[in-house]
XYZ file of C-alpha atoms in Angstrom:
308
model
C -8.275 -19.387 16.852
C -6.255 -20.167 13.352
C -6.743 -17.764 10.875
C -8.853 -20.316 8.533
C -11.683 -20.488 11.839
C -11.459 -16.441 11.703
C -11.625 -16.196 8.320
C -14.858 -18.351 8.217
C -16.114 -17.189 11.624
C -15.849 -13.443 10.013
C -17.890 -14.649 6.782
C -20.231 -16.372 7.933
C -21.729 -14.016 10.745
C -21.304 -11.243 9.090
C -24.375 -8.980 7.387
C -24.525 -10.454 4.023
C -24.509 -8.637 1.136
C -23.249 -5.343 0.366
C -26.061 -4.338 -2.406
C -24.448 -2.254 -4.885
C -21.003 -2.182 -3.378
C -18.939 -3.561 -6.398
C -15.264 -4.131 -6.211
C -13.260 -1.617 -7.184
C -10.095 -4.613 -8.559
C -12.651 -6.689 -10.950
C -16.209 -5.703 -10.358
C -17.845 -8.662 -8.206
C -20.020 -7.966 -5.222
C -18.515 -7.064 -2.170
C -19.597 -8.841 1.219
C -19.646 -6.923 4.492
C -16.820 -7.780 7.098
C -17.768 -7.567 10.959
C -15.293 -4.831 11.252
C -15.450 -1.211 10.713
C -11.936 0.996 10.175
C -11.684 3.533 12.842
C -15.017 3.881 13.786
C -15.900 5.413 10.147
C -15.282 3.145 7.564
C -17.086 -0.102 6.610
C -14.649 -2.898 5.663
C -16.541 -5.568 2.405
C -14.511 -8.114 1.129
C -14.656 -8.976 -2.900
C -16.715 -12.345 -3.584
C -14.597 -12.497 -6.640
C -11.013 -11.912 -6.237
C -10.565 -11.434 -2.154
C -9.641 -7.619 -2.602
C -11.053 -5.918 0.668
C -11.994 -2.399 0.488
C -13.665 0.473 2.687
C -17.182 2.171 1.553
C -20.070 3.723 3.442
C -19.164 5.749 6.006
C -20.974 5.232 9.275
C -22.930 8.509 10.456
C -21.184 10.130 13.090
C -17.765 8.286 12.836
C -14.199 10.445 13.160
C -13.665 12.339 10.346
C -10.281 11.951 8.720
C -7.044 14.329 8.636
C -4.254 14.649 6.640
C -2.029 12.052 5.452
C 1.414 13.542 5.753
C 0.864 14.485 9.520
C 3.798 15.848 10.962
C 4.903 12.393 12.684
C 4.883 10.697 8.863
C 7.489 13.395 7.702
C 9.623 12.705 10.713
C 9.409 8.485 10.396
C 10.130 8.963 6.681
C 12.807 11.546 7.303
C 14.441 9.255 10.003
C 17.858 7.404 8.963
C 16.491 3.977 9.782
C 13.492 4.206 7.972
C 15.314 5.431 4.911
C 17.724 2.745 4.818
C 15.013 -0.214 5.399
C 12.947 1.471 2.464
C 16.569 1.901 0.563
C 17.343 -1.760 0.763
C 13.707 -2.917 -0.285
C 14.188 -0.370 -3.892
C 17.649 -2.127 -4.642
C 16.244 -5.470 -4.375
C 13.106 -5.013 -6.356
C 15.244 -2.902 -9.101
C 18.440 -5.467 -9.295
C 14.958 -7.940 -9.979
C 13.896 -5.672 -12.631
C 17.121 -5.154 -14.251
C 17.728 -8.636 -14.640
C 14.917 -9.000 -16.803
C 15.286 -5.667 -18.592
C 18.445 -4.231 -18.231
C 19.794 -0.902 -17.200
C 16.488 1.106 -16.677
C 15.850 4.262 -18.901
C 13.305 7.141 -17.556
C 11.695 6.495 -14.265
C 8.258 8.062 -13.290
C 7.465 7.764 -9.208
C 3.477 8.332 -8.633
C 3.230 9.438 -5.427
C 6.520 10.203 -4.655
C 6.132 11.756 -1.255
C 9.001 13.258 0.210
C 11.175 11.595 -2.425
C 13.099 8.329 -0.270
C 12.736 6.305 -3.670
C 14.019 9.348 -5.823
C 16.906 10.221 -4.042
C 17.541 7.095 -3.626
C 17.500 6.647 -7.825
C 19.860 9.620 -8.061
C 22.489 8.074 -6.589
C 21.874 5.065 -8.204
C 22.341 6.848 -11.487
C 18.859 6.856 -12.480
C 16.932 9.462 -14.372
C 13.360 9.554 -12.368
C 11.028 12.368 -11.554
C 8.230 12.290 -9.314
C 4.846 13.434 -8.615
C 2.399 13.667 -5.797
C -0.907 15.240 -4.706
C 0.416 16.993 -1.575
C 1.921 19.941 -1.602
C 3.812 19.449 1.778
C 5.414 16.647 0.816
C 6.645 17.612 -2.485
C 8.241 20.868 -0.925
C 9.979 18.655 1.418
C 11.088 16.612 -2.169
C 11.890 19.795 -3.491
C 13.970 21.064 -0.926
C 16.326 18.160 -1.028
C 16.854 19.209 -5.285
C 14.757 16.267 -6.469
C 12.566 16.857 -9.643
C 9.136 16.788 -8.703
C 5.606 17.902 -10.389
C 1.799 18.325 -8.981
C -0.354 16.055 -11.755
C -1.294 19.301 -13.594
C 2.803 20.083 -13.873
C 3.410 16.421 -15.015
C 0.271 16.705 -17.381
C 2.014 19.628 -19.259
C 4.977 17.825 -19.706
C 5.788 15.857 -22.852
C 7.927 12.777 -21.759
C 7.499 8.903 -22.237
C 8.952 6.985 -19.108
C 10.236 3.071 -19.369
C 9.122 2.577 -15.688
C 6.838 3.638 -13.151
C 6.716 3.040 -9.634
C 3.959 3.264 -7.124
C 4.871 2.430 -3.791
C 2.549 2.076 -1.610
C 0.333 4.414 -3.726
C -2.824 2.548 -5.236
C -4.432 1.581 -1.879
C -4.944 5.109 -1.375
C -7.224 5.412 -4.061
C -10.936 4.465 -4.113
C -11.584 4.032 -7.370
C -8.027 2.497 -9.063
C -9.332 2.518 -13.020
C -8.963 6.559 -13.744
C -5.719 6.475 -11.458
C -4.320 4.219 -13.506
C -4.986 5.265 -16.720
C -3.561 8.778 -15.714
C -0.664 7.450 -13.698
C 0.465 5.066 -16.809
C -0.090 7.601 -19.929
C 3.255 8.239 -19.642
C 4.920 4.097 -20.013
C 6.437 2.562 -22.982
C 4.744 0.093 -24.996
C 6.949 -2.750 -23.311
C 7.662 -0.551 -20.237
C 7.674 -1.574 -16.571
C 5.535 -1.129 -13.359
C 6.799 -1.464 -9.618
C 4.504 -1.624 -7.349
C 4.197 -2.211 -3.758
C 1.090 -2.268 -1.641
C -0.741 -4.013 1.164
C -1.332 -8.037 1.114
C -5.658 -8.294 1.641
C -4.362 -12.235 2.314
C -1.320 -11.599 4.849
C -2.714 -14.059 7.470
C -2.411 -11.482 10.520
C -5.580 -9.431 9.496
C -8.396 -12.324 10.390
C -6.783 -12.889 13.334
C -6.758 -9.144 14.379
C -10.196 -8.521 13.255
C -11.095 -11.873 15.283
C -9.326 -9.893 18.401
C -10.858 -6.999 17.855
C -14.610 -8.665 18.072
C -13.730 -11.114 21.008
C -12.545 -7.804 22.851
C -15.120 -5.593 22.099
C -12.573 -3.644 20.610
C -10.558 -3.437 23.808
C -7.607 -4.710 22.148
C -7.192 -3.274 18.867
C -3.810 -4.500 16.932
C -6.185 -4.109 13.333
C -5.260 -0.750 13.791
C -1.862 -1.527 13.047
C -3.434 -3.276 9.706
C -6.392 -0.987 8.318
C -6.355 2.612 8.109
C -8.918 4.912 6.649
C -6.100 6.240 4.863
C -6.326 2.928 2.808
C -9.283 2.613 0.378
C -8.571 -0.610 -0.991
C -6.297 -3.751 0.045
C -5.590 -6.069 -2.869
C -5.245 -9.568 -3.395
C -2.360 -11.307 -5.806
C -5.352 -11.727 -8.253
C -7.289 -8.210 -7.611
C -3.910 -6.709 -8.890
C -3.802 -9.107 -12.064
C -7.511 -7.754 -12.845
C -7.301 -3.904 -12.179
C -3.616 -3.798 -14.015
C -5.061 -5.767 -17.470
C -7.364 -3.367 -18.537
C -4.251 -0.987 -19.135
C -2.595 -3.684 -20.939
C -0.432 -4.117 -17.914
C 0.579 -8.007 -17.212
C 2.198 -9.086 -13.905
C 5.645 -10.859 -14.002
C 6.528 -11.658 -11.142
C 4.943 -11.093 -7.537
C 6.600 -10.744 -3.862
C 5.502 -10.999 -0.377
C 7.620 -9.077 1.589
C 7.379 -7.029 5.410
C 7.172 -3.545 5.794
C 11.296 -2.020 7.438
C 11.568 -3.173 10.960
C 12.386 0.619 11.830
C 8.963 1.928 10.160
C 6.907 -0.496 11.452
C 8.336 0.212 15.298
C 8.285 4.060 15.071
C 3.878 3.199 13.652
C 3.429 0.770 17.091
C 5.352 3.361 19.262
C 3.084 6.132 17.344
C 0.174 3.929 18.271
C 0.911 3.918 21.496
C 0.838 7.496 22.567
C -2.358 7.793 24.602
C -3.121 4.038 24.560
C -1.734 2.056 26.498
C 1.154 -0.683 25.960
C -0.031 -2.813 23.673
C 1.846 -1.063 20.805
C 4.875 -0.872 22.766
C 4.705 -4.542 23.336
C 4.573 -5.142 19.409
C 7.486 -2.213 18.698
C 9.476 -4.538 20.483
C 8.336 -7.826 19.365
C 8.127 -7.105 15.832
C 11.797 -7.904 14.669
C 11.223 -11.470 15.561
C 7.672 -11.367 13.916
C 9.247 -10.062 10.870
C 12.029 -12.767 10.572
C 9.302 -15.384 11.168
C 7.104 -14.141 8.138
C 10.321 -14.164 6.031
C 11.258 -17.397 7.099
C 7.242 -18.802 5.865
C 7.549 -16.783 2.516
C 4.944 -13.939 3.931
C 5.087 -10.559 4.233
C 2.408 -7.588 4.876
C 3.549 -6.202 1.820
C 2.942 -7.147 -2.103
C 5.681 -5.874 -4.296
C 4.766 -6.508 -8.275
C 6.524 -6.493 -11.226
C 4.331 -6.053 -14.100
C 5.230 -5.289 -17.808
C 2.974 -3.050 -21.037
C 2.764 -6.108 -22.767
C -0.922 -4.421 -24.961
Protein backbone atom coordinates (compact mmCIF):
# COMPACT_ATOMS: atom_id res chain seq x y z
CA UNK A 1 0.00 0.00 0.00
CA UNK A 2 1.65 3.65 -0.93
CA UNK A 3 1.31 6.04 1.58
CA UNK A 4 -1.27 8.27 -0.62
CA UNK A 5 -3.86 4.77 -0.52
CA UNK A 6 -3.13 4.85 3.46
CA UNK A 7 -3.50 8.21 3.82
CA UNK A 8 -6.98 8.12 2.10
CA UNK A 9 -7.84 4.61 3.31
CA UNK A 10 -7.20 6.17 7.04
CA UNK A 11 -9.60 9.26 6.19
CA UNK A 12 -12.06 7.97 4.75
CA UNK A 13 -13.04 5.02 7.20
CA UNK A 14 -12.38 6.65 9.94
CA UNK A 15 -15.25 8.09 12.62
CA UNK A 16 -15.82 11.46 11.27
CA UNK A 17 -15.77 14.30 13.14
CA UNK A 18 -14.16 15.10 16.27
CA UNK A 19 -17.00 17.65 17.70
CA UNK A 20 -15.31 20.20 19.63
CA UNK A 21 -11.79 18.94 19.22
CA UNK A 22 -10.13 22.13 17.67
CA UNK A 23 -6.56 22.22 16.64
CA UNK A 24 -4.32 23.29 18.90
CA UNK A 25 -1.67 24.94 15.57
CA UNK A 26 -4.63 27.18 13.90
CA UNK A 27 -7.98 26.31 15.31
CA UNK A 28 -9.83 24.10 12.53
CA UNK A 29 -11.69 20.96 13.41
CA UNK A 30 -9.87 18.01 14.03
CA UNK A 31 -10.93 14.58 12.32
CA UNK A 32 -10.51 11.28 14.14
CA UNK A 33 -7.64 8.90 12.86
CA UNK A 34 -8.28 4.98 13.08
CA UNK A 35 -5.46 4.82 15.47
CA UNK A 36 -5.19 5.28 19.10
CA UNK A 37 -1.47 6.03 20.86
CA UNK A 38 -0.71 3.34 23.27
CA UNK A 39 -3.89 2.15 24.01
CA UNK A 40 -4.82 5.69 25.74
CA UNK A 41 -4.68 8.35 23.48
CA UNK A 42 -6.95 9.23 20.52
CA UNK A 43 -4.97 10.40 17.46
CA UNK A 44 -7.41 13.56 15.14
CA UNK A 45 -5.81 15.03 12.39
CA UNK A 46 -6.35 19.05 11.67
CA UNK A 47 -8.87 19.64 8.61
CA UNK A 48 -7.00 22.85 8.27
CA UNK A 49 -3.35 22.69 8.38
CA UNK A 50 -2.57 18.64 8.69
CA UNK A 51 -1.19 19.09 12.37
CA UNK A 52 -2.14 15.70 14.15
CA UNK A 53 -2.63 15.74 17.76
CA UNK A 54 -3.77 13.38 20.76
CA UNK A 55 -7.11 14.22 22.92
CA UNK A 56 -9.63 12.10 24.77
CA UNK A 57 -8.30 9.58 26.60
CA UNK A 58 -9.93 6.19 26.23
CA UNK A 59 -11.36 4.82 29.69
CA UNK A 60 -9.24 2.29 31.01
CA UNK A 61 -6.11 2.82 28.75
CA UNK A 62 -2.29 2.72 30.43
CA UNK A 63 -1.71 5.53 32.32
CA UNK A 64 1.48 7.40 31.55
CA UNK A 65 4.98 7.68 33.50
CA UNK A 66 7.64 9.86 33.51
CA UNK A 67 9.42 11.26 30.69
CA UNK A 68 13.04 11.18 31.72
CA UNK A 69 12.88 7.37 32.63
CA UNK A 70 16.06 6.12 33.57
CA UNK A 71 16.83 4.54 29.95
CA UNK A 72 16.33 8.38 28.38
CA UNK A 73 19.17 9.68 30.75
CA UNK A 74 21.40 6.84 29.72
CA UNK A 75 20.63 7.22 25.57
CA UNK A 76 21.14 10.97 26.05
CA UNK A 77 24.16 10.50 28.26
CA UNK A 78 25.67 7.96 25.70
CA UNK A 79 28.75 9.28 23.46
CA UNK A 80 27.01 8.43 20.22
CA UNK A 81 23.95 10.01 20.87
CA UNK A 82 25.69 13.17 21.94
CA UNK A 83 27.73 13.49 18.97
CA UNK A 84 24.70 12.76 16.37
CA UNK A 85 22.67 15.51 18.38
CA UNK A 86 26.18 17.66 18.40
CA UNK A 87 26.49 17.58 14.66
CA UNK A 88 22.67 18.39 14.01
CA UNK A 89 23.22 21.97 16.57
CA UNK A 90 26.37 23.00 14.41
CA UNK A 91 24.57 22.69 11.26
CA UNK A 92 21.38 24.43 12.17
CA UNK A 93 23.58 27.29 14.06
CA UNK A 94 26.40 27.76 11.12
CA UNK A 95 22.59 28.23 9.13
CA UNK A 96 21.64 30.76 11.58
CA UNK A 97 24.79 32.60 11.73
CA UNK A 98 24.91 33.10 8.21
CA UNK A 99 21.94 35.06 8.27
CA UNK A 100 22.61 36.81 11.57
CA UNK A 101 25.94 36.65 12.59
CA UNK A 102 27.77 35.66 15.69
CA UNK A 103 24.80 34.86 18.09
CA UNK A 104 24.42 36.98 21.36
CA UNK A 105 22.36 35.40 24.50
CA UNK A 106 20.92 32.01 23.97
CA UNK A 107 17.79 30.76 25.93
CA UNK A 108 17.25 26.64 25.63
CA UNK A 109 13.41 25.77 26.68
CA UNK A 110 13.53 22.53 27.72
CA UNK A 111 16.94 21.99 28.04
CA UNK A 112 16.99 18.54 29.54
CA UNK A 113 20.13 17.26 30.63
CA UNK A 114 21.88 20.08 28.77
CA UNK A 115 23.51 18.13 25.23
CA UNK A 116 22.66 21.53 23.36
CA UNK A 117 24.17 23.71 26.28
CA UNK A 118 27.26 22.13 26.73
CA UNK A 119 27.52 21.82 23.54
CA UNK A 120 27.13 26.01 23.21
CA UNK A 121 29.83 26.36 25.87
CA UNK A 122 32.33 25.11 23.96
CA UNK A 123 31.22 26.73 21.10
CA UNK A 124 31.69 30.01 22.90
CA UNK A 125 28.17 30.75 23.37
CA UNK A 126 26.47 32.45 26.25
CA UNK A 127 23.09 30.19 26.74
CA UNK A 128 21.20 29.16 29.81
CA UNK A 129 18.58 26.72 30.02
CA UNK A 130 15.43 25.76 31.57
CA UNK A 131 13.23 22.77 32.03
CA UNK A 132 10.24 21.41 33.98
CA UNK A 133 11.99 18.35 35.47
CA UNK A 134 13.85 18.44 38.20
CA UNK A 135 15.90 15.21 37.38
CA UNK A 136 17.06 16.34 34.43
CA UNK A 137 18.17 19.70 35.32
CA UNK A 138 20.27 18.20 38.30
CA UNK A 139 21.87 16.03 35.82
CA UNK A 140 22.46 19.73 33.75
CA UNK A 141 23.57 21.04 36.84
CA UNK A 142 25.97 18.61 37.77
CA UNK A 143 27.92 18.94 34.59
CA UNK A 144 28.28 23.20 35.68
CA UNK A 145 25.74 24.29 33.06
CA UNK A 146 23.43 27.28 34.01
CA UNK A 147 20.09 26.10 34.35
CA UNK A 148 16.63 27.50 35.95
CA UNK A 149 13.01 25.82 36.81
CA UNK A 150 10.40 28.47 34.91
CA UNK A 151 9.76 30.17 38.30
CA UNK A 152 13.89 30.73 38.56
CA UNK A 153 13.94 31.98 34.89
CA UNK A 154 10.71 34.11 35.63
CA UNK A 155 12.68 36.06 38.36
CA UNK A 156 15.35 36.75 36.21
CA UNK A 157 15.68 39.98 34.24
CA UNK A 158 17.47 39.10 30.88
CA UNK A 159 16.52 39.62 27.11
CA UNK A 160 17.93 36.63 24.94
CA UNK A 161 18.68 37.06 20.90
CA UNK A 162 17.77 33.32 20.45
CA UNK A 163 15.82 30.60 21.73
CA UNK A 164 15.87 27.10 21.05
CA UNK A 165 13.35 24.39 21.56
CA UNK A 166 14.37 21.15 20.52
CA UNK A 167 12.18 18.81 20.41
CA UNK A 168 10.14 20.72 23.06
CA UNK A 169 6.67 22.03 21.66
CA UNK A 170 5.19 18.58 20.81
CA UNK A 171 5.17 17.98 24.36
CA UNK A 172 2.77 20.49 25.02
CA UNK A 173 -1.03 20.29 24.56
CA UNK A 174 -1.95 23.49 24.30
CA UNK A 175 1.25 25.47 22.37
CA UNK A 176 -0.31 29.32 22.66
CA UNK A 177 0.52 30.00 26.64
CA UNK A 178 3.88 27.95 26.08
CA UNK A 179 4.83 30.14 23.73
CA UNK A 180 4.09 33.28 24.93
CA UNK A 181 6.02 32.31 28.21
CA UNK A 182 8.85 30.53 26.47
CA UNK A 183 9.45 33.76 24.05
CA UNK A 184 9.01 36.79 26.72
CA UNK A 185 12.42 36.73 26.92
CA UNK A 186 13.51 37.30 22.61
CA UNK A 187 14.60 40.40 20.97
CA UNK A 188 12.47 42.33 18.80
CA UNK A 189 14.40 40.86 15.65
CA UNK A 190 15.61 37.80 17.66
CA UNK A 191 15.74 34.17 16.54
CA UNK A 192 13.91 30.80 17.17
CA UNK A 193 15.37 27.17 16.58
CA UNK A 194 13.24 24.74 16.65
CA UNK A 195 13.11 21.15 16.01
CA UNK A 196 10.18 18.81 16.29
CA UNK A 197 8.34 15.91 14.71
CA UNK A 198 7.23 15.99 10.80
CA UNK A 199 2.96 15.16 11.08
CA UNK A 200 3.78 14.65 6.99
CA UNK A 201 7.05 12.33 7.16
CA UNK A 202 5.53 9.66 4.83
CA UNK A 203 6.38 6.60 7.27
CA UNK A 204 3.43 7.35 9.73
CA UNK A 205 0.34 6.31 7.19
CA UNK A 206 2.07 3.50 6.35
CA UNK A 207 2.64 2.39 10.03
CA UNK A 208 -0.76 3.25 11.11
CA UNK A 209 -1.93 1.23 7.85
CA UNK A 210 0.29 -1.79 9.50
CA UNK A 211 -0.89 -1.41 12.58
CA UNK A 212 -4.80 -1.87 11.40
CA UNK A 213 -4.04 -4.69 8.78
CA UNK A 214 -2.32 -6.50 11.87
CA UNK A 215 -4.64 -5.98 14.40
CA UNK A 216 -1.97 -4.34 16.05
CA UNK A 217 0.27 -7.39 15.92
CA UNK A 218 2.91 -5.50 14.32
CA UNK A 219 3.28 -2.22 15.79
CA UNK A 220 6.33 -0.02 14.19
CA UNK A 221 3.78 3.39 14.98
CA UNK A 222 5.16 2.94 18.18
CA UNK A 223 8.37 3.94 17.00
CA UNK A 224 6.36 7.19 15.55
CA UNK A 225 3.63 8.32 18.24
CA UNK A 226 4.12 8.46 21.81
CA UNK A 227 1.78 9.69 24.45
CA UNK A 228 4.61 11.65 25.46
CA UNK A 229 3.82 13.75 22.26
CA UNK A 230 0.68 15.96 22.39
CA UNK A 231 0.88 17.44 19.14
CA UNK A 232 2.80 16.62 15.71
CA UNK A 233 3.00 19.62 13.40
CA UNK A 234 2.85 20.23 9.90
CA UNK A 235 5.31 22.88 7.87
CA UNK A 236 2.13 25.11 7.90
CA UNK A 237 0.71 24.27 11.62
CA UNK A 238 4.16 25.76 12.71
CA UNK A 239 3.73 28.98 10.41
CA UNK A 240 0.18 29.46 12.24
CA UNK A 241 0.93 28.74 16.01
CA UNK A 242 4.46 30.84 15.70
CA UNK A 243 2.54 34.22 14.03
CA UNK A 244 0.50 35.07 16.73
CA UNK A 245 3.84 35.85 18.71
CA UNK A 246 5.01 37.82 15.87
CA UNK A 247 7.30 34.96 15.09
CA UNK A 248 7.85 34.41 11.08
CA UNK A 249 9.55 31.25 9.72
CA UNK A 250 12.72 31.62 7.52
CA UNK A 251 13.69 28.85 6.54
CA UNK A 252 12.45 25.13 7.21
CA UNK A 253 14.39 21.58 7.24
CA UNK A 254 13.51 18.03 7.04
CA UNK A 255 15.99 16.19 8.62
CA UNK A 256 16.28 12.32 10.58
CA UNK A 257 16.55 11.86 14.05
CA UNK A 258 20.94 10.49 14.99
CA UNK A 259 21.30 7.02 13.72
CA UNK A 260 22.66 6.15 17.35
CA UNK A 261 19.33 7.54 19.13
CA UNK A 262 17.07 6.15 16.95
CA UNK A 263 18.84 2.40 17.37
CA UNK A 264 19.27 2.56 21.20
CA UNK A 265 14.70 3.67 20.94
CA UNK A 266 14.18 0.25 18.50
CA UNK A 267 16.57 -1.82 20.76
CA UNK A 268 14.55 -0.13 23.85
CA UNK A 269 11.45 -1.22 22.01
CA UNK A 270 12.40 -4.38 21.82
CA UNK A 271 12.87 -5.52 25.34
CA UNK A 272 9.88 -7.79 25.99
CA UNK A 273 8.64 -7.73 22.36
CA UNK A 274 9.90 -9.53 20.17
CA UNK A 275 12.36 -8.73 17.10
CA UNK A 276 10.76 -6.50 15.20
CA UNK A 277 12.64 -3.54 16.78
CA UNK A 278 15.80 -5.28 16.53
CA UNK A 279 15.20 -5.79 12.90
CA UNK A 280 14.72 -1.87 12.43
CA UNK A 281 17.93 -1.01 14.98
CA UNK A 282 19.72 -2.60 12.37
CA UNK A 283 18.09 -1.51 9.29
CA UNK A 284 17.73 1.99 10.13
CA UNK A 285 21.18 3.43 8.90
CA UNK A 286 20.22 2.56 5.41
CA UNK A 287 16.60 3.94 6.01
CA UNK A 288 18.12 7.07 7.19
CA UNK A 289 20.50 7.62 4.16
CA UNK A 290 17.51 6.87 1.89
CA UNK A 291 15.28 9.71 3.49
CA UNK A 292 18.31 12.04 3.11
CA UNK A 293 18.90 11.11 -0.24
CA UNK A 294 14.66 12.07 -1.09
CA UNK A 295 14.99 15.40 0.96
CA UNK A 296 12.88 13.75 4.07
CA UNK A 297 13.47 13.39 7.40
CA UNK A 298 11.25 12.51 10.67
CA UNK A 299 12.35 15.61 11.98
CA UNK A 300 11.35 19.50 11.23
CA UNK A 301 14.07 21.86 12.20
CA UNK A 302 12.81 25.77 11.80
CA UNK A 303 14.34 28.84 11.67
CA UNK A 304 12.03 31.54 12.46
CA UNK A 305 12.76 35.29 13.20
CA UNK A 306 10.59 38.31 15.80
CA UNK A 307 9.87 40.07 12.84
CA UNK A 308 6.29 41.96 15.04
Amino acid sequence: MTTDHADHAERTSGTGSAGAAACPACGAPGRLLRHVVQERYRLLRCTGCGTEFLRDPVPGGSTAGEYWEDYKFDVYAGEAVRVGYEQRYAAVFDRLEDRAGRCGRVLDVGCGIGNFLAWARDRGLDAVGSDVDERALAGAAARGLTVFTPEQLAAQDTEVDVVTLWDVIEHVADPGPFLTDALSRLSPGGWVLLETPDAAFPVRPLVRALHRATGGRVDLAKNMYYWEHKIYFTERGLERVLAPHGVTVVEVHRMTSPVAKMQATFDHGAEGSGPVDRLLARGWPAAEALFRRMGRGNKLVVLARRTG
